[in-house]
Short mmCIF file of C-alpha atoms in Angstrom, two decimals:
data_model
loop_
_atom_site.label_atom_id
_atom_site.label_comp_id
_atom_site.label_asym_id
_atom_site.label_seq_id
_atom_site.Cartn_x
_atom_site.Cartn_y
_atom_site.Cartn_z
CA MET H 21 138.11 -75.07 -31.56
CA ARG H 22 134.45 -75.06 -31.23
CA VAL H 23 132.62 -71.66 -31.06
CA PRO H 24 129.82 -71.53 -28.48
CA THR H 25 126.37 -70.69 -29.88
CA TYR H 26 123.42 -68.92 -28.10
CA GLN H 27 120.14 -70.64 -28.20
CA SER H 28 116.97 -68.61 -27.33
CA GLN H 29 114.97 -70.05 -24.53
CA THR H 30 111.72 -68.95 -26.12
CA GLU H 31 110.58 -68.64 -29.62
CA LEU H 32 109.07 -65.53 -31.14
CA THR H 33 105.41 -65.79 -31.95
CA GLY H 34 103.00 -63.66 -33.87
CA LYS H 35 100.34 -64.02 -31.24
CA ILE H 36 99.60 -61.01 -28.96
CA SER H 37 97.95 -61.70 -25.64
CA ALA H 38 94.88 -59.65 -24.73
CA GLN H 39 95.39 -57.21 -21.80
CA PRO H 40 92.27 -56.34 -19.72
CA PHE H 41 91.35 -52.54 -19.62
CA SER H 42 91.53 -51.42 -15.97
CA VAL H 43 89.67 -47.94 -16.13
CA ARG H 44 85.94 -48.25 -15.73
CA ALA H 45 83.09 -45.58 -15.43
CA ASP H 46 81.29 -45.41 -12.00
CA PRO H 47 77.51 -45.26 -12.55
CA GLY H 48 77.02 -43.93 -9.03
CA ALA H 49 79.33 -41.03 -9.63
CA LEU H 50 77.57 -40.09 -12.82
CA SER H 51 74.20 -40.18 -10.98
CA ALA H 52 75.50 -37.93 -8.18
CA THR H 53 76.76 -35.37 -10.65
CA GLY H 54 73.38 -35.29 -12.34
CA ARG H 55 71.65 -34.82 -9.07
CA ALA H 56 73.98 -31.98 -8.13
CA VAL H 57 73.35 -30.22 -11.41
CA SER H 58 69.61 -30.74 -10.98
CA ALA H 59 69.69 -29.48 -7.39
CA LEU H 60 71.60 -26.40 -8.46
CA GLY H 61 69.01 -25.69 -11.09
CA ASN H 62 66.21 -26.14 -8.58
CA GLU H 63 67.91 -23.81 -6.11
CA VAL H 64 68.38 -21.17 -8.75
CA GLN H 65 64.75 -21.50 -9.72
CA LYS H 66 63.66 -21.39 -6.07
CA GLN H 67 65.68 -18.25 -5.41
CA GLY H 68 64.19 -16.70 -8.49
CA ASN H 69 60.69 -17.59 -7.33
CA ASP H 70 61.41 -16.28 -3.83
CA PHE H 71 62.69 -13.01 -5.26
CA THR H 72 59.65 -12.67 -7.48
CA ARG H 73 57.39 -13.44 -4.54
CA LEU H 74 59.22 -10.87 -2.39
CA ILE H 75 58.83 -8.19 -5.01
CA LEU H 76 55.16 -9.04 -5.44
CA ASN H 77 54.54 -8.88 -1.70
CA GLU H 78 56.27 -5.52 -1.48
CA GLN H 79 54.22 -4.18 -4.35
CA ARG H 80 51.01 -5.41 -2.75
CA ASP H 81 51.97 -3.99 0.64
CA THR H 82 52.83 -0.62 -0.86
CA GLU H 83 49.63 -0.48 -2.86
CA LEU H 84 47.58 -1.48 0.19
CA ARG H 85 49.15 1.14 2.44
CA GLN H 86 48.60 3.84 -0.14
CA ALA H 87 44.97 2.82 -0.46
CA GLN H 88 44.57 2.85 3.33
CA MET H 89 46.10 6.33 3.58
CA ASP H 90 43.82 7.63 0.85
CA TYR H 91 40.79 6.12 2.56
CA LYS H 92 41.65 7.49 6.00
CA THR H 93 42.25 10.93 4.52
CA GLY H 94 38.87 10.79 2.80
CA LEU H 95 37.20 9.62 6.01
CA SER H 96 38.74 12.56 7.89
CA ASP H 97 37.26 14.95 5.34
CA ILE H 98 33.83 13.31 5.72
CA LYS H 99 34.09 13.49 9.52
CA LEU H 100 35.01 17.17 9.37
CA ALA H 101 32.11 17.94 7.04
CA SER H 102 29.73 16.00 9.29
CA LEU H 103 30.20 18.57 12.05
CA SER H 104 28.26 21.13 10.03
CA ALA H 105 25.69 18.64 8.72
CA SER H 106 22.39 17.81 10.34
CA PRO H 107 22.89 15.09 12.98
CA SER H 108 19.85 13.19 11.74
CA VAL H 109 21.12 13.32 8.14
CA ILE H 110 24.71 12.29 8.82
CA THR H 111 23.61 9.32 10.94
CA GLY H 112 20.76 8.35 8.62
CA ASP H 113 20.54 5.83 5.81
CA GLY H 114 20.23 8.39 3.02
CA PRO H 115 22.81 9.20 0.33
CA LYS H 116 24.22 12.02 2.47
CA GLY H 117 24.64 9.79 5.51
CA PHE H 118 28.12 8.92 6.76
CA GLU H 119 27.88 5.25 5.86
CA ALA H 120 26.77 6.01 2.30
CA LEU H 121 29.55 8.56 1.81
CA ALA H 122 32.14 6.16 3.24
CA ALA H 123 30.92 3.34 0.97
CA LYS H 124 31.17 5.61 -2.06
CA LEU H 125 34.73 6.55 -1.14
CA GLN H 126 35.67 2.92 -0.57
CA THR H 127 34.31 1.88 -3.95
CA LYS H 128 36.22 4.64 -5.69
CA ILE H 129 39.54 3.62 -4.15
CA ASN H 130 38.88 -0.09 -4.60
CA ASN H 131 38.20 0.39 -8.32
CA GLY H 132 41.63 1.94 -8.69
CA LEU H 133 43.35 -1.20 -7.36
CA THR H 134 44.55 -3.73 -9.95
CA ASP H 135 45.48 -6.64 -7.68
CA SER H 136 42.59 -8.77 -6.42
CA VAL H 137 44.55 -9.72 -3.29
CA VAL H 138 45.07 -6.05 -2.44
CA GLN H 139 41.39 -5.39 -3.06
CA LYS H 140 40.39 -8.05 -0.54
CA ARG H 141 42.86 -6.80 2.04
CA PHE H 142 41.76 -3.21 1.52
CA LYS H 143 38.14 -4.19 1.96
CA LEU H 144 38.88 -5.69 5.37
CA ALA H 145 40.99 -2.72 6.47
CA ALA H 146 38.38 -0.24 5.24
CA ALA H 147 35.66 -2.02 7.19
CA ASP H 148 37.55 -1.52 10.46
CA ALA H 149 38.37 2.10 9.67
CA THR H 150 34.75 2.83 8.75
CA THR H 151 33.43 1.31 11.97
CA ASN H 152 35.80 3.32 14.16
CA ALA H 153 35.10 6.55 12.28
CA TYR H 154 31.33 6.03 12.39
CA ILE H 155 31.42 5.57 16.16
CA THR H 156 33.10 8.98 16.47
CA VAL H 157 30.73 10.67 14.01
CA LYS H 158 27.67 9.20 15.68
CA GLN H 159 28.83 10.34 19.13
CA GLN H 160 29.57 13.83 17.82
CA ALA H 161 26.13 13.98 16.21
CA ARG H 162 24.55 12.81 19.46
CA ASN H 163 26.42 15.45 21.44
CA ARG H 164 25.31 18.16 19.01
CA GLN H 165 21.72 17.00 19.32
CA ILE H 166 22.00 17.14 23.10
CA ASP H 167 23.62 20.57 23.02
CA ALA H 168 20.94 21.92 20.69
CA ALA H 169 18.13 20.52 22.82
CA ALA H 170 19.73 21.81 26.01
CA ALA H 171 20.20 25.29 24.51
CA THR H 172 16.52 25.41 23.51
CA LYS H 173 15.42 24.28 26.97
CA LEU H 174 17.61 26.85 28.69
CA ARG H 175 16.19 29.64 26.52
CA TYR H 176 12.72 28.47 27.49
CA ALA H 177 13.77 28.61 31.16
CA GLU H 178 14.78 32.26 30.65
CA THR H 179 11.30 32.90 29.26
CA LEU H 180 9.80 31.46 32.45
CA GLU H 181 12.07 33.72 34.50
CA ARG H 182 10.70 36.78 32.74
CA GLU H 183 7.13 35.56 33.21
CA ILE H 184 7.76 35.21 36.95
CA VAL H 185 8.92 38.81 37.24
CA PHE H 186 6.96 40.57 34.51
CA GLY H 187 3.91 38.34 34.30
CA ALA H 188 0.50 39.88 33.77
CA ASN H 189 -0.67 38.72 37.17
CA SER H 190 0.32 36.65 40.19
CA THR H 191 -1.43 33.56 38.84
CA GLU H 192 0.73 33.60 35.72
CA ALA H 193 3.85 34.17 37.82
CA ASP H 194 3.03 31.27 40.16
CA LYS H 195 2.41 28.99 37.20
CA ALA H 196 5.81 29.89 35.74
CA LYS H 197 7.47 29.33 39.14
CA THR H 198 5.88 25.92 39.46
CA GLU H 199 7.10 24.88 36.02
CA LEU H 200 10.57 26.26 36.60
CA TYR H 201 11.24 25.33 40.23
CA GLY H 202 8.70 22.61 40.92
CA PRO H 203 5.46 22.58 42.90
CA VAL H 204 5.12 23.90 46.44
CA ASN H 205 5.18 21.36 49.25
CA GLU H 206 1.91 21.82 51.13
CA LYS H 207 3.52 20.89 54.46
CA THR H 208 6.66 22.99 54.28
CA GLY H 209 5.52 25.68 51.88
CA LEU H 210 8.75 25.25 49.93
CA ARG H 211 9.22 24.38 46.30
CA ASP H 212 10.96 21.04 46.76
CA GLY H 213 9.43 19.20 43.81
CA VAL H 214 11.15 18.25 40.56
CA SER H 215 12.38 21.41 38.87
CA PHE H 216 12.63 22.11 35.15
CA TYR H 217 16.41 21.74 35.38
CA ALA H 218 16.15 18.41 37.22
CA LYS H 219 13.98 17.11 34.39
CA MET H 220 16.65 18.20 31.90
CA ALA H 221 19.24 16.24 33.88
CA ALA H 222 16.98 13.18 33.96
CA ALA H 223 16.72 13.38 30.16
CA GLY H 224 20.51 13.44 29.83
CA LEU H 225 20.65 17.00 28.49
CA ILE H 226 22.75 18.31 31.38
CA SER H 227 24.48 16.75 34.36
CA PRO H 228 22.85 16.72 37.83
CA THR H 229 25.55 19.11 39.04
CA ALA H 230 24.86 21.49 36.17
CA ALA H 231 21.12 21.26 36.89
CA LEU H 232 21.68 22.39 40.48
CA GLN H 233 23.94 25.24 39.33
CA TYR H 234 21.45 26.40 36.70
CA GLU H 235 18.62 26.34 39.24
CA GLN H 236 20.57 28.33 41.81
CA LYS H 237 21.62 30.87 39.20
CA SER H 238 18.04 31.13 37.93
CA GLN H 239 16.71 31.77 41.42
CA GLN H 240 19.30 34.49 41.93
CA THR H 241 18.35 36.06 38.62
CA VAL H 242 14.64 36.03 39.48
CA ALA H 243 15.34 37.46 42.94
CA ARG H 244 17.34 40.33 41.42
CA TYR H 245 14.59 40.95 38.86
CA GLU H 246 11.99 41.11 41.63
CA VAL H 247 14.03 43.50 43.77
CA GLU H 248 14.83 45.76 40.82
CA ALA H 249 11.17 45.74 39.76
CA LEU H 250 10.18 46.93 43.24
CA LEU H 251 12.86 49.63 43.17
CA ILE H 252 11.54 50.85 39.81
CA SER H 253 7.97 50.76 41.08
CA ALA H 254 8.84 52.77 44.20
CA ASP H 255 10.72 55.31 42.12
CA ASP H 256 7.96 55.63 39.51
CA THR H 257 5.22 56.08 42.11
CA GLN H 258 7.43 58.06 44.48
CA SER H 259 6.11 55.80 47.22
CA THR H 260 8.01 55.73 50.47
CA VAL H 261 5.72 52.90 51.55
CA THR H 262 6.87 50.68 48.68
CA ALA H 263 10.46 51.57 49.43
CA GLN H 264 10.04 50.76 53.12
CA ARG H 265 8.33 47.49 52.30
CA LEU H 266 11.30 46.53 50.14
CA ILE H 267 13.73 47.49 52.88
CA ASN H 268 11.88 45.27 55.33
CA SER H 269 11.82 42.36 52.86
CA LEU H 270 15.56 42.62 52.32
CA LYS H 271 16.08 42.55 56.09
CA ASP H 272 14.11 39.29 56.28
CA ARG H 273 16.41 36.37 55.47
CA LYS H 274 13.40 34.22 54.57
CA GLN H 275 12.63 36.43 51.59
CA PHE H 276 14.72 36.64 48.46
CA THR H 277 16.62 33.61 49.78
CA ALA H 278 18.58 33.21 46.55
CA LEU H 279 20.41 36.51 47.06
CA ASP H 280 23.92 36.30 48.44
CA PRO H 281 24.66 38.55 51.47
CA LEU H 282 26.63 41.19 49.54
CA THR H 283 23.96 41.55 46.85
CA ARG H 284 21.23 41.73 49.49
CA LEU H 285 23.13 44.47 51.35
CA ALA H 286 23.70 46.44 48.13
CA TYR H 287 20.00 46.32 47.19
CA ARG H 288 19.00 47.28 50.74
CA GLN H 289 21.23 50.35 50.56
CA GLN H 290 19.66 51.30 47.20
CA ALA H 291 16.20 51.04 48.76
CA VAL H 292 17.23 53.23 51.71
CA ASN H 293 18.75 55.84 49.39
CA LEU H 294 15.61 55.83 47.23
CA GLN H 295 13.37 56.26 50.27
CA GLN H 296 15.43 59.19 51.50
CA ALA H 297 15.38 60.80 48.05
CA ILE H 298 11.59 60.47 47.85
CA GLU H 299 11.18 61.97 51.34
CA SER H 300 13.44 64.86 50.43
CA LYS H 301 11.33 65.65 47.34
CA GLN H 302 8.13 65.41 49.32
#
């Protein structure tokens, strides 16, 4: 009996076939990763720069505001001191003038600043503050000059009032009246010219309304002085004639026109009482 045998269909060989490697690196992917890492680094650096810039800006702003506060405080002190200084000095170009004092203060504060950017910003801010402060100081100085001039003029007007009443003679009294109340109108006989007070108003020392009030008050004062002088004269001389003349003048509304009705009546009663007292003694 024959035994079946197995015959291989293929023969073994020592050769090994080469298998292609299927995993490959993607150049595009590697490039994207590099860009991402680079972008992250740039963002971190940018945020760091932004933070540094923010801190620097805050420091500059704080330093600037402090410098501005110091300067405004110093300007306020200079303004306050200027009220007791001579107006011509504080507004002048000398070392004690406002502008010179403000410049000195500005230099002192500016020298204490370490950042050049803050120094430039402070210089601009200080210029505006100085201009505004100087306008106020100059106006205050001008007002004080006006007030001083007006006070001197008003004291001079009081001197003229006394000359009208107590002058050595009628010529001196008329001259003082002309200077104080203006010249007499030849047609009307009234003093309707430019008065001393109207000239003060024209010069800007007082307002037109104040000039009219001062003139009216001055005329009342002079009228009272004149009436009281006549009362004293009648009493000193014990003259019923002088007393009667005064009574008649007070009855005449065209005389002592500056007196108000109540004052006129009170003086008239004094004149009557004085006349009766003199008659009783006689």
